[in-house]
Coordinates of C-alpha atoms and ligand atoms in Angstrom, one line a residue:
X140 CA -16.4 216.7 55.6
X141 CA -16.4 219.9 53.5
X142 CA -16.0 223.0 55.3
X143 CA -19.6 225.1 55.4
X144 CA -19.7 226.9 52.2
X145 CA -20.9 230.0 54.4
X146 CA -18.0 229.8 56.6
X147 CA -15.0 230.0 53.8
X148 CA -13.8 233.3 53.3
X149 CA -14.8 233.7 49.9
X150 CA -18.3 233.3 50.8
X151 CA -18.1 236.1 53.6
X152 CA -15.9 238.4 50.9
X153 CA -18.9 237.9 49.1
X154 CA -21.6 239.0 51.4
X155 CA -19.3 242.0 51.7
X156 CA -19.2 243.2 48.5
X157 CA -22.7 242.3 47.7
X158 CA -23.2 245.0 51.3
X159 CA -21.8 248.0 48.9
X160 CA -22.9 246.6 45.7
X161 CA -26.3 246.6 46.3
X162 CA -27.1 250.8 45.2
X163 CA -25.0 249.7 42.1
X164 CA -26.9 250.2 39.1
X165 CA -26.7 248.7 35.9
X166 CA -27.2 252.3 34.0
X167 CA -24.2 253.5 36.0
X168 CA -22.0 250.3 35.2
X169 CA -22.3 251.3 31.5
X170 CA -22.0 254.9 32.0
X171 CA -18.8 254.4 33.4
X172 CA -17.0 251.7 31.9
X173 CA -17.1 252.4 27.9
X174 CA -15.5 248.4 27.8
X175 CA -18.1 246.5 29.6
X176 CA -19.7 244.8 26.8
X177 CA -16.4 243.9 25.2
X178 CA -15.3 242.8 28.2
X179 CA -17.9 240.4 29.6
X180 CA -18.0 238.4 27.1
X181 CA -17.8 234.7 25.5
X182 CA -18.1 231.9 23.2
X183 CA -17.7 228.1 23.1
X184 CA -18.5 226.8 20.1
X185 CA -21.0 228.7 17.8
X186 CA -22.6 229.8 21.2
X187 CA -21.6 233.9 22.3
X188 CA -22.6 235.4 26.0
X189 CA -22.7 238.7 27.1
X190 CA -23.2 238.7 30.6
X191 CA -22.7 242.5 30.7
X192 CA -26.3 242.8 31.3
X193 CA -25.5 241.5 35.1
X194 CA -25.6 243.6 38.3
X195 CA -21.7 242.1 38.4
X196 CA -18.4 243.7 38.3
X197 CA -14.7 242.6 37.6
X198 CA -15.1 242.3 41.2
X199 CA -17.7 239.8 41.5
X200 CA -17.0 238.3 39.2
X201 CA -13.3 238.0 40.8
X202 CA -14.9 236.6 44.0
X203 CA -17.4 234.6 42.4
X204 CA -14.4 232.8 40.4
X205 CA -12.2 232.6 44.1
X206 CA -15.4 231.0 45.8
X207 CA -15.5 228.1 43.1
X208 CA -11.7 227.4 43.8
X209 CA -12.3 227.6 47.0
X210 CA -15.0 224.8 46.9
X211 CA -13.2 222.3 44.3
X212 CA -14.9 222.8 41.0
X213 CA -12.5 222.2 38.7
X214 CA -11.4 219.5 40.7
X215 CA -14.6 217.5 40.2
X216 CA -15.6 218.4 37.6
X217 CA -12.6 216.7 36.7
X218 CA -13.3 213.2 38.6
X219 CA -17.3 213.4 36.8
X220 CA -15.1 213.0 33.6
X221 CA -12.7 211.0 34.5
X222 CA -15.4 208.4 35.6
X223 CA -15.2 208.8 39.4
X224 CA -18.3 208.1 41.5
X225 CA -19.0 211.2 42.1
X226 CA -23.1 210.3 42.3
X227 CA -22.3 209.8 45.7
X228 CA -25.9 209.1 47.3
X229 CA -26.4 206.1 44.3
X230 CA -22.6 205.0 44.3
X231 CA -22.7 206.1 40.5
X232 CA -20.3 207.9 38.0
X233 CA -21.2 210.7 36.5
X234 CA -20.8 209.9 33.0
X235 CA -23.3 211.8 29.9
X236 CA -20.2 212.8 28.7
X237 CA -19.1 209.9 27.5
X238 CA -22.3 209.4 25.3
X239 CA -20.9 211.8 23.0
X240 CA -16.9 211.2 23.4
X241 CA -16.0 210.6 19.9
X242 CA -15.1 206.3 19.1
X243 CA -11.3 207.5 20.0
X244 CA -11.5 208.4 23.7
X245 CA -10.9 206.0 26.6
X246 CA -13.5 206.7 29.5
X247 CA -13.4 203.9 32.6
X248 CA -15.5 203.4 34.9
X249 CA -14.4 200.7 37.5
X250 CA -11.7 199.4 35.3
X251 CA -13.7 199.5 32.2
X252 CA -13.5 201.3 28.6
X253 CA -17.3 202.8 28.3
X254 CA -16.8 204.5 24.8
X255 CA -16.7 201.3 22.6
X256 CA -20.7 200.3 24.3
X257 CA -21.8 203.2 23.7
X258 CA -20.8 203.6 19.9
X259 CA -21.9 200.2 19.4
X260 CA -25.5 200.9 20.2
X261 CA -25.1 204.1 18.8
X262 CA -25.0 201.5 15.3
X263 CA -27.4 199.4 16.8
X264 CA -29.8 202.3 17.1
X265 CA -28.2 204.2 13.2
X266 CA -29.2 200.7 11.4
X267 CA -32.4 200.8 13.5
X268 CA -33.8 204.0 12.3
X269 CA -32.2 203.7 8.8
X270 CA -34.7 201.3 8.2
X271 CA -37.0 202.6 10.0
X272 CA -37.2 206.1 8.2
X273 CA -36.2 204.2 4.6
X274 CA -39.8 201.8 4.9
X275 CA -37.3 199.0 5.6
X276 CA -38.6 198.3 8.7
X277 CA -42.4 197.3 8.2
X278 CA -45.3 196.7 10.6
X279 CA -47.0 193.0 11.5
X280 CA -49.0 193.3 8.3
X281 CA -46.4 194.5 5.5
X282 CA -47.2 198.3 6.2
X283 CA -44.5 201.5 6.0
X284 CA -44.2 202.5 9.7
X285 CA -45.7 206.3 9.5
X286 CA -46.1 206.9 13.1
X287 CA -43.8 207.1 16.0
X288 CA -45.2 207.1 19.2
X289 CA -42.5 207.3 22.3
X290 CA -43.7 206.3 25.3
X291 CA -41.5 207.8 28.6
X292 CA -42.1 210.3 31.2
X293 CA -39.7 212.6 32.7
X294 CA -35.7 212.7 31.0
X295 CA -37.5 209.5 29.0
X296 CA -39.9 211.9 27.3
X297 CA -38.8 215.6 27.9
X298 CA -35.0 215.5 26.2
X299 CA -36.2 213.8 23.0
X300 CA -39.6 215.9 23.1
X301 CA -38.2 219.0 23.3
X302 CA -35.0 218.2 21.0
X303 CA -38.1 216.9 18.4
X304 CA -39.7 220.2 18.7
X305 CA -36.2 221.9 18.1
X306 CA -35.4 220.4 15.5
X307 CA -38.6 219.9 13.5
X308 CA -37.2 221.3 10.8
X309 CA -34.7 218.5 10.0
X310 CA -37.1 215.6 10.4
X311 CA -38.5 213.3 8.0
X312 CA -42.3 215.2 6.9
X313 CA -43.6 212.4 5.7
X314 CA -43.7 210.7 9.5
X315 CA -45.4 211.9 12.2
X316 CA -43.8 211.8 16.0
X317 CA -46.2 211.8 19.1
X318 CA -45.1 212.1 22.5
X319 CA -46.9 209.8 25.1
X320 CA -46.0 210.7 28.9
X321 CA -49.0 211.6 31.4
X322 CA -50.8 208.9 32.7
X323 CA -54.2 210.6 32.3
X324 CA -55.7 208.1 29.5
X325 CA -55.7 210.7 27.3
X326 CA -52.5 211.4 26.6
X327 CA -52.6 208.4 25.1
X328 CA -56.1 208.3 23.6
X329 CA -55.3 212.1 22.1
X330 CA -52.0 210.5 20.5
X331 CA -53.5 207.2 18.9
X332 CA -57.4 207.8 18.0
X333 CA -56.4 208.8 14.5
X334 CA -53.7 206.3 13.4
X335 CA -53.5 202.8 11.6
X336 CA -51.5 200.4 14.6
X337 CA -50.7 199.1 11.0
X338 CA -48.5 201.9 10.5
X339 CA -47.8 202.5 14.1
X340 CA -44.5 202.0 16.3
X341 CA -44.0 202.7 20.1
X342 CA -41.0 203.5 21.5
X343 CA -41.2 202.6 25.4
X344 CA -38.1 204.3 26.7
X345 CA -37.7 203.8 30.5
X346 CA -33.9 203.7 32.4
X347 CA -35.8 201.6 34.8
X348 CA -38.7 200.1 33.0
X349 CA -40.8 199.7 36.3
X350 CA -42.6 203.8 36.2
X351 CA -45.9 203.3 36.3
X352 CA -47.1 205.9 34.5
X353 CA -44.6 204.7 31.5
X354 CA -45.8 201.0 32.0
X355 CA -49.3 201.5 32.2
X356 CA -49.1 203.8 28.9
X357 CA -47.4 200.6 27.5
X358 CA -49.5 198.9 28.5
X359 CA -52.6 200.2 27.4
X360 CA -50.7 200.9 24.8
X361 CA -50.5 196.7 23.6
X362 CA -54.0 196.3 23.8
X363 CA -54.7 199.1 21.6
X364 CA -52.2 197.5 19.3
X365 CA -53.9 194.1 19.7
X366 CA -57.0 194.8 19.7
X367 CA -56.7 197.1 16.2
X368 CA -54.4 194.1 14.4
X369 CA -56.9 191.1 14.9
X370 CA -54.9 190.0 19.0
X371 CA -51.9 188.0 17.1
X372 CA -49.4 188.9 19.9
X373 CA -46.9 188.0 17.7
X374 CA -47.4 191.7 15.8
X375 CA -45.8 192.9 18.9
X376 CA -42.4 192.7 17.9
X377 CA -42.7 194.7 14.9
X378 CA -44.6 197.5 16.4
X379 CA -42.7 198.4 19.9
X380 CA -39.2 198.2 20.8
X381 CA -37.7 199.5 24.5
X382 CA -35.1 201.8 25.4
X383 CA -33.9 201.1 28.9
X384 CA -31.4 199.7 31.3
X385 CA -33.2 196.8 32.3
X386 CA -33.4 194.1 30.2
X387 CA -35.2 191.4 32.6
X388 CA -38.1 193.7 33.0
X389 CA -38.5 194.6 29.1
X390 CA -38.4 190.9 28.5
X391 CA -41.4 190.1 31.2
X392 CA -43.0 193.2 29.1
X393 CA -43.3 191.3 26.1
X394 CA -41.1 193.2 24.3
X395 CA -38.2 191.0 22.7
X396 CA -34.4 192.6 23.9
X397 CA -33.1 192.0 20.2
X398 CA -35.7 195.1 19.8
X399 CA -33.8 196.6 23.4
X400 CA -31.8 199.7 23.1
X401 CA -29.8 199.9 25.9
X402 CA -27.8 202.5 28.5
X403 CA -26.2 202.4 31.2
X404 CA -27.1 203.3 35.1
X405 CA -23.8 206.2 35.6
X406 CA -26.5 208.2 32.6
X407 CA -29.0 209.6 34.7
X408 CA -32.3 210.3 33.5
X409 CA -32.9 213.9 33.1
X410 CA -29.1 213.6 31.2
X411 CA -29.9 211.2 29.0
X412 CA -32.0 212.4 25.4
X413 CA -28.1 211.9 23.5
X414 CA -28.1 208.3 24.8
X415 CA -30.8 205.5 23.3
X416 CA -33.7 207.7 24.7
X417 CA -32.8 209.6 21.4
X418 CA -34.2 207.0 19.6
X419 CA -37.5 208.2 18.5
X420 CA -35.3 211.9 18.0
X421 CA -32.8 209.9 15.6
X422 CA -35.4 208.4 13.5
X423 CA -37.4 211.8 13.2
X424 CA -33.8 213.2 11.9
X425 CA -32.0 210.7 10.8
X426 CA -28.5 209.4 12.4
X427 CA -26.1 211.7 10.7
X428 CA -28.5 214.7 12.2
X429 CA -27.8 213.0 15.2
X430 CA -24.3 212.4 15.3
X431 CA -23.9 216.8 14.8
X432 CA -25.7 217.0 17.9
X433 CA -23.6 214.7 19.8
X434 CA -20.7 217.0 18.3
X435 CA -22.3 220.5 19.4
X436 CA -21.9 218.5 22.6
X437 CA -19.1 217.2 22.9
X438 CA -18.1 220.8 21.5
X439 CA -19.5 222.4 25.2
X440 CA -17.7 219.7 26.9
X441 CA -14.5 220.5 25.4
X442 CA -14.9 224.0 26.4
X443 CA -15.4 223.0 30.1
X444 CA -12.4 221.4 30.5
X445 CA -10.5 222.9 28.8
X446 CA -11.8 227.1 28.6
X447 CA -9.8 229.1 31.3
X448 CA -12.2 229.7 34.1
X449 CA -12.5 233.4 33.1
X450 CA -13.5 232.6 29.9
X451 CA -15.6 229.5 30.6
X452 CA -18.8 230.0 29.9
X453 CA -20.8 227.3 32.2
X454 CA -18.5 228.2 35.4
X455 CA -19.6 231.9 34.7
X456 CA -23.2 231.3 33.8
X457 CA -23.0 229.3 37.0
X458 CA -21.7 231.4 39.1
X459 CA -23.3 234.3 38.2
X460 CA -26.8 232.3 38.8
X461 CA -25.0 231.8 42.4
X462 CA -24.9 235.2 43.0
X463 CA -28.6 235.8 42.6
X464 CA -30.0 232.9 44.3
X465 CA -27.2 233.2 47.6
X466 CA -26.6 237.0 47.7
X467 CA -30.0 239.1 45.8
X468 CA -32.6 236.6 47.4
X469 CA -33.5 235.5 43.4
X470 CA -35.8 232.8 43.6
X471 CA -36.6 231.8 40.1
X472 CA -34.7 232.1 36.6
X473 CA -36.9 232.8 33.2
X474 CA -36.0 230.9 30.7
X475 CA -36.7 232.8 27.7
X476 CA -35.7 231.4 24.1
X477 CA -36.7 233.3 21.5
X478 CA -37.3 231.0 18.6
X479 CA -40.4 228.8 18.3
X480 CA -38.8 225.7 17.8
X481 CA -37.8 226.2 21.5
X482 CA -41.0 226.0 23.0
X483 CA -40.2 223.0 25.0
X484 CA -36.7 224.1 26.0
X485 CA -37.7 225.7 29.3
X486 CA -40.0 222.6 30.2
X487 CA -37.0 220.3 29.7
X488 CA -34.5 222.7 31.7
X489 CA -36.7 222.8 34.6
X490 CA -36.0 219.3 35.3
X491 CA -32.8 219.0 34.2
X492 CA -31.8 222.2 37.3
X493 CA -35.3 221.4 39.4
X494 CA -34.6 217.9 39.5
X495 CA -30.9 218.2 40.1
X496 CA -30.2 221.0 42.3
X497 CA -33.5 220.6 43.9
X498 CA -31.9 219.7 47.7
X499 CA -31.9 220.8 50.8
X500 CA -29.2 218.0 52.1
X501 CA -25.6 218.3 51.9
X502 CA -22.9 215.6 50.6
X503 CA -21.9 214.7 53.9
X504 CA -25.9 214.8 54.9
X505 CA -26.0 217.8 57.1
X506 CA -28.8 220.3 55.6
X507 CA -28.1 222.7 53.7
X508 CA -27.8 226.7 55.4
X509 CA -27.8 228.3 52.2
X510 CA -30.3 228.9 48.7
X511 CA -29.7 226.1 46.1
X512 CA -31.4 225.3 42.8
X513 CA -33.5 228.4 41.8
X514 CA -37.4 227.6 40.3
X515 CA -36.4 227.4 35.9
X516 CA -39.6 229.1 34.1
X517 CA -40.7 230.8 30.6
X518 CA -41.7 230.1 27.9
X519 CA -40.9 231.2 23.8
X520 CA -39.9 235.0 24.9
X521 CA -42.4 237.1 22.3
X522 CA -45.6 235.5 23.7
X523 CA -44.3 235.7 26.7
X524 CA -43.8 239.6 26.5
X525 CA -47.8 240.1 26.2
X526 CA -48.2 237.9 29.6
X527 CA -45.9 237.9 32.3
X528 CA -42.9 240.4 30.9
X529 CA -44.6 242.6 32.5
X530 CA -44.0 241.5 35.9
X531 CA -40.8 241.2 35.1
X532 CA -40.3 244.8 33.8
X533 CA -42.3 246.5 36.8
X534 CA -43.1 243.8 39.9
X535 CA -41.3 243.6 42.8
X536 CA -39.8 240.6 42.5
X537 CA -35.8 240.6 41.0
X538 CA -35.9 237.2 38.1
X539 CA -32.1 237.6 36.6
X540 CA -33.5 235.7 33.0
X541 CA -31.7 234.0 30.0
X542 CA -32.4 235.0 27.0
X543 CA -31.5 232.5 23.9
X544 CA -31.8 234.1 20.3
X545 CA -30.5 233.1 16.9
X546 CA -29.4 235.3 14.2
X547 CA -31.3 233.8 11.4
X548 CA -34.3 231.4 11.2
X549 CA -33.3 227.8 10.1
X550 CA -33.1 227.5 6.6
X551 CA -36.1 227.6 4.7
X552 CA -38.9 228.4 7.7
X553 CA -39.5 232.2 7.6
X554 CA -40.4 233.0 3.9
X555 CA -41.8 236.0 4.6
X556 CA -38.8 237.2 6.5
X557 CA -40.4 237.7 10.1
X558 CA -36.7 237.1 11.8
X559 CA -36.0 241.0 12.2
X560 CA -39.4 241.7 13.6
X561 CA -38.8 238.7 16.4
X562 CA -35.3 239.5 17.3
X563 CA -36.3 243.3 17.5
X564 CA -37.9 242.1 19.9
X565 CA -35.0 240.1 21.5
X566 CA -32.7 242.9 22.2
X567 CA -35.6 245.4 22.7
X568 CA -36.4 243.6 25.8
X569 CA -33.0 243.2 27.1
X570 CA -32.1 246.7 26.9
X571 CA -35.6 247.8 27.9
X572 CA -35.2 245.4 31.3
X573 CA -31.5 246.6 32.1
X574 CA -31.9 250.6 31.8
X575 CA -35.7 251.2 32.0
X576 CA -37.1 254.5 31.6
X577 CA -36.7 257.5 33.7
X578 CA -38.8 260.1 35.8
X579 CA -37.3 262.6 33.1
X580 CA -37.6 260.5 30.2
X581 CA -40.6 260.2 30.8
X582 CA -41.6 263.3 31.8
X583 CA -39.8 265.0 28.7
X584 CA -42.2 262.6 26.6
X585 CA -45.1 264.8 27.7
X586 CA -46.5 262.2 29.7
X587 CA -49.8 263.3 32.0
X588 CA -48.4 263.8 35.4
X589 CA -50.4 261.6 36.8
X590 CA -49.3 258.7 34.8
X591 CA -45.6 259.3 35.5
X592 CA -45.0 257.1 38.1
X593 CA -46.8 254.1 36.3
X594 CA -44.8 254.8 32.8
X595 CA -41.5 254.5 34.5
X596 CA -39.2 251.7 34.7
X597 CA -36.5 251.0 37.2
X598 CA -34.6 248.5 35.0
X599 CA -31.3 247.1 36.9
X600 CA -33.2 243.4 35.8
X601 CA -30.8 241.6 34.7
X602 CA -30.4 239.5 32.0
X603 CA -28.2 237.3 29.9
X604 CA -27.9 237.6 26.2
X605 CA -26.8 234.4 24.5
X606 CA -27.1 233.8 20.7
X607 CA -26.2 231.7 17.8
X608 CA -25.6 231.6 14.6
X609 CA -28.9 229.5 13.7
X610 CA -30.8 226.8 15.7
X611 CA -29.2 223.3 14.4
X612 CA -28.6 220.0 16.2
X613 CA -25.3 220.6 16.6
X614 CA -26.3 224.3 17.9
X615 CA -29.1 222.6 19.9
X616 CA -26.5 220.3 21.9
X617 CA -24.4 223.1 22.8
X618 CA -27.3 225.0 24.3
X619 CA -27.6 221.3 26.0
X620 CA -24.5 220.9 27.5
X621 CA -24.1 224.6 28.3
X622 CA -26.8 224.2 31.0
X623 CA -25.8 221.1 31.8
X624 CA -22.8 221.6 33.3
X625 CA -24.3 225.3 34.5
X626 CA -25.9 222.6 36.8
X627 CA -23.1 221.1 37.5
X628 CA -21.0 224.1 39.1
X629 CA -23.0 225.0 41.1
X630 CA -24.2 221.9 42.6
X631 CA -20.5 221.3 43.1
X632 CA -20.5 225.0 44.7
X633 CA -23.8 224.0 47.1
X634 CA -22.0 221.0 47.8
X635 CA -25.2 218.8 47.6
X636 CA -25.7 215.8 45.0
X637 CA -26.8 216.9 41.8
X638 CA -27.0 213.7 40.4
X639 CA -30.2 211.9 42.4
X640 CA -34.1 212.6 42.9
X641 CA -34.8 211.0 46.3
X642 CA -37.9 213.8 46.5
X643 CA -39.6 212.1 44.0
X644 CA -39.9 209.0 45.5
X645 CA -42.4 210.3 48.5
X646 CA -45.3 210.9 46.3
X647 CA -44.5 207.7 44.3
X648 CA -44.6 205.5 47.3
X649 CA -48.4 207.0 48.0
X650 CA -49.9 206.6 45.0
X651 CA -48.8 203.0 44.6
X652 CA -51.0 202.5 47.9
X653 CA -53.8 205.3 47.3
X654 CA -54.7 203.7 43.7
X655 CA -56.3 200.4 44.7
X656 CA -58.4 202.3 47.5
X657 CA -60.2 204.6 45.2
X658 CA -61.8 201.8 43.9
X659 CA -62.2 199.3 47.1
X660 CA -64.1 201.6 49.4
X661 CA -61.7 199.8 52.1
X662 CA -61.2 201.9 56.0
X663 CA -58.5 205.0 54.8
X664 CA -55.6 205.5 57.4
X665 CA -54.4 208.5 55.6
X666 CA -54.4 212.8 57.7
X667 CA -58.3 213.7 57.5
X668 CA -57.7 216.3 54.7
X669 CA -56.4 213.2 52.4
X670 CA -59.2 210.9 54.0
X671 CA -61.5 213.4 53.6
X672 CA -60.8 214.1 49.5
X673 CA -60.5 210.1 48.7
X674 CA -64.4 209.5 50.0
X675 CA -65.2 212.5 47.9
X676 CA -63.7 211.1 45.1
X677 CA -65.2 207.7 45.7
X678 CA -68.6 208.7 45.8
X679 CA -68.3 211.0 42.7
X680 CA -66.8 208.0 40.8
X681 CA -69.7 205.6 41.7
X682 CA -72.3 208.2 41.4
Ligands
F6P752 O1 -38.9 212.1 38.2 C1 -38.4 210.3 38.6 C2 -37.7 209.8 37.5 O2 -36.5 209.4 38.2 C3 -36.7 210.9 36.5 O3 -35.5 211.3 37.2 C4 -36.9 210.1 35.5 O4 -36.7 210.7 34.5 C5 -38.3 209.7 35.6 O5 -38.9 209.2 36.5 C6 -38.4 208.5 34.0 O6 -37.7 207.4 34.6 P1 -37.2 206.1 34.0 O7 -36.9 206.9 32.9 O8 -37.3 205.0 34.7 O9 -39.0 205.7 33.5

């Protein structure tokens, strides 16, 4: 049994430090330390991170690094990279890093090098993606595929859907790509109602191939296709491919396993879009861009593995997040990209972070007695400014925020030169959040006395300023890997298993039980509230 986190002297030192530090504000920290911005800055690949606008001092960082050391974060990292079974509750290795390892690397699971298999699948994916893109792969009637519909949910949807949006500028514009996840029939209906089945390819993505939402949607998609193509079952082979670890279930569903792209149980769903789960993305951006993206992931993997602790970005971001979560009682983390292309990035991070670290049981089975994963939320920054930023600026909650921006727009996507207007907001917000506006400043502007308290900003709101030269496939890979490893660091300190997700099981099981009850009219054995709600639904359904 590992020592309880809150009993560690390093934890107690942080508590004492926080008690004193509580009164310090960012204005003062900057006024008394001219070298702060330069010192609190680190890079990984193309990513630059300024963490000077955080409520931290040299002492805070030293204590946090001491805690990480005491907690064996780097040892656990090395065990993960070495293919050890660090996912304890499922007894599995955690090797998303192998998905982007160069062919020359050797990473073993149970004595077997997994890198050749990764590259073999990548080659098959590349060949298939190229055939679809070139029109060599056709539908059953010989027509070119014009639309690819990915059917999946959670990690089998959010990753490819997010990355498709992020890299839309690099996609093949004469094809369309759609992502269906919700079991609400409207999702599939809206995705297919204007499509020609002869020109449509479905990529059914599911690690387990048992997920109800995905199998339901895929079954309906099959009906839609067959209805459109005169019922010829042989057409399925040309319009359905699968991405899964479960070849038996894929075959049972009716997809030829020749058209299946595999991955492995050591890839978690939320860590999987750089595996074959990225097939629809690869068709959209092409194998070369996909490879560039993998290269980006690998760059940050290497950084995480080799950069010294004081300059190690996932480590620093993880520890700073933990500082707020555990010592300042910050419950949320806002992730605010200043890029329209990253509109789904925060939704993607919600699964990555909240499914990984939304835990209250330690690795040894005992309950945790400290705060764990934050609620992650946010939307692209400028839109948020006109919606919820008011609460961040003047509300009562402490909301640390990650600001993500780019020095240049993606080539050709800013024909009217609006990037400066966008980034002016990016810089303005982090400045305003940190330093606010004092009563004296407001008064000096001649503001009527009654308005002064309302127009005073206390500031002291912590932010990370994360920038890169431009959003490219490689930079996207770097960003995602940065957050993957940040989540890892926090889970390691919190002593939780960041790689299982038992918490989503209960609802799944209950839904399976309830579905037949909705149409059966039989006696219900739930609590009185659920019974009554189902009865009302049955009544309305029958009306
Ligand atoms: O939400 C639970 C979960 O298991 C996720 O972890 C996973 O990404 C998602 O369901 C989809 O699972 P699958 O890829 O097996 O369909």
